[in-house]
Amino acid sequence: MNRKTLALPALAGLLAPVLVACGASNGGSGGGGDIVVGTTDQFVATEDAPAPFDPAFAYDTGAWNVLRQTVQTLMHVPRGSGAPVPEAAEKCGFTDKVSQSYRCTLRDGLTFADGTPVTAKDVKFSIERVLDIKSDNGTAALLAGIDTIEPKGDKEVVFHLKTPDATFPYKLSTPVAGILSKAKYDGQKLRDGFAIDGSGPYTVRVDHDGDRVTRAVFTKNPKYKGDIKLRNEKVELRSFADADAMGKAFDADEIDVMARAMSPDQIKDLTDKPKESVKLTEVPGLEIRYLGFNTEHPSVKDKAVRQAMAAVVDRGQIAGKVYGSTAQPLYSLIPSSIAGHTNSFFNRYGEPNARQAAEILRKADVSTPVKLTLHYTTDHYGPGTAKEFEALRGQLNATRLFDVTVKGVEWSKFRPAQKRGDYAVYGLGWFPDFPDPDNYIAPFLDADNFLNTPYANNVVRAQLIPASRREADRTAAAGTFARMQDIVATDVPVLPLWQGKQYVAAQSDVSGVEWALNTSSDLQLWELGRGGA
């Protein structure tokens, strides 16, 4: 059944207690006042996703980038990436040799923004809340390895895991593990609307137009105690419909920074014709793009169809012609810049080859042309997505083995439909929760995964993922990850396409831009300052 967006009057009533009306920003830009950052991320409350900023539901980069400013976690990934370090915690660590018991001690004097003390019981409440609610967005899967949580007094908490997991400190650094107050959040249901309360470096005021956020204004939290050092008093995050609208605001000095996501044309223009008043910064990125499959859908249920697509897709053409210098071909779920990567798809299928694809389909007795619709989202990954899917359609149809159409859908409708299994083939991007190869495998292949896919490989789930997590030395898990990548290339539940770079453009008087976006596309607004700040 198709579900519709909530009626605006009803939604306005729902959000009224926690939001203020849209209006002019109190912050300045273009050389003075508060720092204003532009984004093309869309934040929409719908019937399918009524709680876009609830840590028990939020599982996209845009929402996480709002939560990271406001909701504190026990650990966080430090400036420049690397292993997680304590944030709300004073210290954390495994208390055994097999990575199955993890203890954290909270900082002295830690409080929520309203002054209420943060205790170990709040940590237990917050994480058990995620597991109890178990939203269909896939968030609970990150914490599903927890067996029990044991508070020891007000300041200590011990996590007992079901199986060893050397990646657990990374998971505690994600907004899913954000520390919440029982006074503000129900333990058994999501908090509808856009309100956020926490103990993070900022408090936030969210402005909206009906069911859609227009801006979020972050103000320094005077009660914050943690590892993060703020270089500003206030930052505004302003949401734009697309990269062109964001670019016009930047050119008019209405915003100081263009973050996620600039278009390839904007990046090329600023690279080829640099402006003295603008700094374009390339930031290492770990984003990937891929096609996902509902492996129970009749059109792609036979893996021969998916294998044939893998044999003819020309990643180099897509990366070069659509995205230029901002993308490179990807032949595995794990990008080449992450330890454990192997070129599994290239090793199996080689260069694009229509004859090979035809032979795969012939041996499986699949009639051609195979009729498919490829779905993509029009407003979540930037303007290049439509061109990318036109290129994919052209490549597949040129073989005469496929009869492909493409259809664009806005993100607020696309994601619920994808999770329901409405689409046989769909395009998605992945920005890692943390920079470890596990986070390019488990969210796609483990139980209760992000894709809500019907595909299940018992060897991967029961043997290989647990085996990889037992290795505290992550390089020692390379062989296990290689096996999983080869299985993906054989069964093709997903088809990797390309991995991307990321760029930030800023007015010349803004400092800290090189630290404002890390490799996982985490927006770190506290790094931004004016002049030499």
XYZ file of C-alpha atoms in Angstrom, residues 150-412:
263
model
C 25.504 -3.213 33.755
C 25.644 0.179 35.511
C 28.058 0.271 38.450
C 27.086 3.290 40.502
C 26.504 6.613 38.738
C 29.727 6.773 36.757
C 30.624 3.299 35.506
C 28.915 1.148 32.916
C 29.950 -2.275 31.618
C 28.813 -3.702 28.287
C 28.748 -7.497 28.066
C 28.732 -8.574 24.416
C 27.196 -11.725 22.957
C 30.333 -12.408 20.936
C 33.749 -10.728 20.684
C 33.674 -7.471 18.744
C 36.823 -5.396 18.336
C 34.786 -2.738 16.489
C 32.569 -1.998 19.505
C 34.351 1.261 20.476
C 33.530 2.591 17.006
C 29.874 1.694 17.464
C 29.756 3.615 20.733
C 30.964 6.677 18.795
C 27.898 6.760 16.514
C 24.711 8.771 17.216
C 22.810 5.493 17.600
C 24.599 5.230 20.959
C 23.804 8.846 21.885
C 23.061 9.464 25.576
C 19.484 10.632 26.198
C 17.390 11.719 29.176
C 14.400 9.695 30.364
C 12.644 13.006 30.994
C 12.748 13.883 27.282
C 12.572 10.491 25.532
C 10.144 7.588 25.908
C 11.882 4.247 26.313
C 9.418 2.371 24.106
C 8.575 4.716 21.240
C 10.180 7.237 18.931
C 10.108 10.970 19.597
C 8.205 12.392 16.646
C 9.218 15.682 15.109
C 12.537 17.524 15.129
C 13.248 18.143 18.815
C 16.682 17.076 20.102
C 17.963 17.129 23.674
C 21.348 15.941 24.837
C 24.622 16.819 26.517
C 26.622 17.572 23.359
C 28.686 20.639 22.467
C 25.663 22.585 21.144
C 22.002 23.068 21.839
C 19.835 23.428 18.728
C 16.841 25.405 17.510
C 15.188 23.930 14.440
C 13.139 26.009 11.975
C 10.783 24.328 9.543
C 8.354 25.037 6.757
C 5.527 22.560 7.274
C 7.093 19.103 7.429
C 10.507 20.163 6.080
C 13.442 21.642 8.000
C 14.854 24.868 6.585
C 17.609 25.506 9.118
C 19.100 24.362 12.393
C 20.838 26.915 14.607
C 23.464 25.445 16.937
C 24.460 27.473 20.010
C 27.393 26.610 22.271
C 26.229 24.546 25.239
C 27.688 26.226 28.369
C 27.220 23.008 30.376
C 29.096 20.800 27.892
C 31.937 18.693 29.252
C 33.758 16.474 26.813
C 36.729 16.040 24.530
C 35.595 18.464 21.796
C 37.021 21.989 21.637
C 34.624 24.563 20.151
C 36.030 27.298 17.924
C 32.786 29.266 17.610
C 29.759 30.324 19.641
C 27.053 29.670 17.072
C 26.680 27.927 13.690
C 23.667 27.787 11.421
C 23.075 24.802 9.141
C 20.819 25.831 6.268
C 19.140 23.260 4.013
C 18.817 23.890 0.261
C 16.736 22.091 -2.335
C 19.767 21.372 -4.519
C 23.404 22.265 -5.174
C 22.496 25.096 -7.568
C 20.379 26.852 -4.932
C 23.160 26.386 -2.392
C 25.703 27.771 -4.868
C 23.630 30.877 -5.533
C 23.392 31.565 -1.802
C 27.155 31.111 -1.505
C 27.858 33.494 -4.387
C 25.538 36.058 -2.775
C 27.451 35.771 0.543
C 24.330 34.454 2.272
C 26.243 31.407 3.499
C 29.891 30.978 4.435
C 30.439 27.308 3.647
C 29.154 24.810 1.082
C 29.427 21.348 2.597
C 27.298 18.388 1.526
C 26.951 18.072 -1.378
C 28.464 20.228 -4.068
C 27.859 19.228 -7.677
C 30.677 17.962 -9.938
C 30.194 21.088 -12.098
C 30.627 23.398 -9.097
C 33.810 21.604 -8.056
C 35.197 21.707 -11.592
C 34.394 25.402 -11.934
C 36.126 26.318 -8.669
C 39.097 24.120 -9.583
C 39.527 25.474 -13.116
C 38.704 29.089 -12.246
C 39.726 29.626 -8.613
C 38.478 32.718 -6.802
C 40.644 34.688 -4.407
C 37.775 35.005 -1.933
C 36.946 31.282 -1.907
C 38.831 28.283 -0.538
C 38.057 24.891 -2.110
C 39.248 22.071 0.153
C 39.415 18.424 -0.866
C 38.739 16.173 2.102
C 39.528 12.431 2.025
C 36.279 10.546 1.556
C 34.997 7.009 2.024
C 31.624 7.338 0.275
C 30.519 4.540 -2.035
C 27.612 4.217 -4.477
C 25.990 0.970 -5.500
C 22.931 -0.735 -6.926
C 20.897 -2.792 -4.479
C 18.553 -5.638 -5.386
C 15.382 -7.049 -3.896
C 16.557 -10.597 -4.509
C 13.004 -11.932 -4.105
C 11.617 -9.760 -6.911
C 10.813 -11.933 -9.961
C 12.848 -9.798 -12.366
C 16.140 -10.186 -10.455
C 15.527 -13.282 -8.312
C 17.755 -15.350 -10.592
C 21.279 -14.292 -9.699
C 22.251 -14.739 -13.360
C 20.436 -11.462 -14.089
C 22.421 -9.681 -11.409
C 25.653 -11.299 -12.582
C 24.966 -10.238 -16.165
C 24.487 -6.653 -15.011
C 27.801 -6.870 -13.160
C 29.460 -8.097 -16.352
C 28.387 -5.125 -18.494
C 28.307 -2.087 -16.200
C 31.099 0.305 -17.170
C 32.132 1.957 -13.920
C 34.903 3.959 -15.562
C 32.467 5.641 -17.929
C 30.134 6.584 -15.083
C 32.929 7.909 -12.890
C 34.659 9.788 -15.696
C 31.771 11.261 -17.663
C 29.310 11.929 -14.850
C 31.510 12.725 -11.857
C 34.906 13.579 -13.335
C 37.722 13.866 -10.815
C 35.359 13.425 -7.854
C 34.859 9.661 -8.336
C 36.730 6.484 -9.235
C 35.473 3.000 -10.178
C 34.760 0.591 -7.332
C 34.918 -3.194 -7.628
C 33.956 -4.168 -4.091
C 31.742 -3.009 -1.239
C 34.921 -2.079 0.649
C 36.592 0.974 -0.942
C 40.206 0.809 -2.054
C 41.292 3.241 0.667
C 40.180 0.855 3.458
C 42.439 -1.992 4.561
C 40.994 -5.342 3.497
C 39.782 -4.164 0.066
C 39.962 -6.577 -2.862
C 38.839 -6.014 -6.477
C 36.444 -8.968 -6.308
C 34.082 -7.835 -9.066
C 36.906 -7.059 -11.490
C 38.599 -10.358 -10.670
C 35.380 -12.227 -11.487
C 33.985 -10.253 -14.436
C 36.876 -8.209 -15.826
C 36.210 -5.354 -18.242
C 32.599 -4.752 -19.394
C 31.709 -7.646 -21.690
C 28.294 -8.106 -23.306
C 29.205 -11.552 -24.662
C 30.030 -12.772 -21.170
C 26.713 -11.385 -19.905
C 24.812 -13.090 -22.738
C 26.464 -16.411 -21.903
C 25.575 -16.060 -18.215
C 21.912 -15.462 -19.105
C 21.872 -18.262 -21.709
C 23.237 -20.847 -19.273
C 20.582 -19.852 -16.726
C 17.860 -20.050 -19.403
C 16.845 -16.426 -18.788
C 14.823 -14.879 -21.618
C 16.088 -11.582 -23.016
C 15.707 -8.702 -23.041
C 15.247 -8.611 -19.263
C 12.836 -5.827 -18.396
C 13.882 -3.741 -15.377
C 13.143 -0.421 -13.700
C 16.039 1.206 -11.866
C 14.925 3.551 -9.090
C 17.032 6.405 -7.734
C 16.498 9.294 -5.350
C 16.285 12.765 -6.857
C 17.215 14.890 -3.847
C 19.624 13.046 -1.587
C 22.960 12.553 -3.341
C 23.206 15.524 -5.650
C 22.413 16.342 -9.290
C 24.804 13.754 -10.713
C 22.517 10.891 -9.711
C 20.031 11.410 -12.562
C 22.883 11.533 -15.098
C 24.393 8.407 -13.549
C 21.181 6.441 -13.990
C 20.748 7.660 -17.542
C 24.264 6.346 -18.215
C 23.412 3.005 -16.589
C 20.272 2.707 -18.692
C 22.269 3.436 -21.834
C 24.929 0.860 -21.000
C 22.467 -1.913 -20.187
C 20.130 -1.266 -23.115
C 23.040 -1.062 -25.576
C 23.696 -4.781 -24.976
C 20.118 -5.624 -26.090
C 20.080 -8.054 -23.187
C 18.107 -5.601 -21.046
C 15.131 -3.317 -21.470
C 15.717 -0.749 -18.734
C 13.785 2.303 -17.636
C 14.810 4.605 -14.794
C 12.632 6.448 -12.312
C 13.580 9.189 -9.844
C 11.777 9.538 -6.495
C 12.310 12.063 -3.697
C 14.136 10.648 -0.676
C 11.234 10.904 1.778
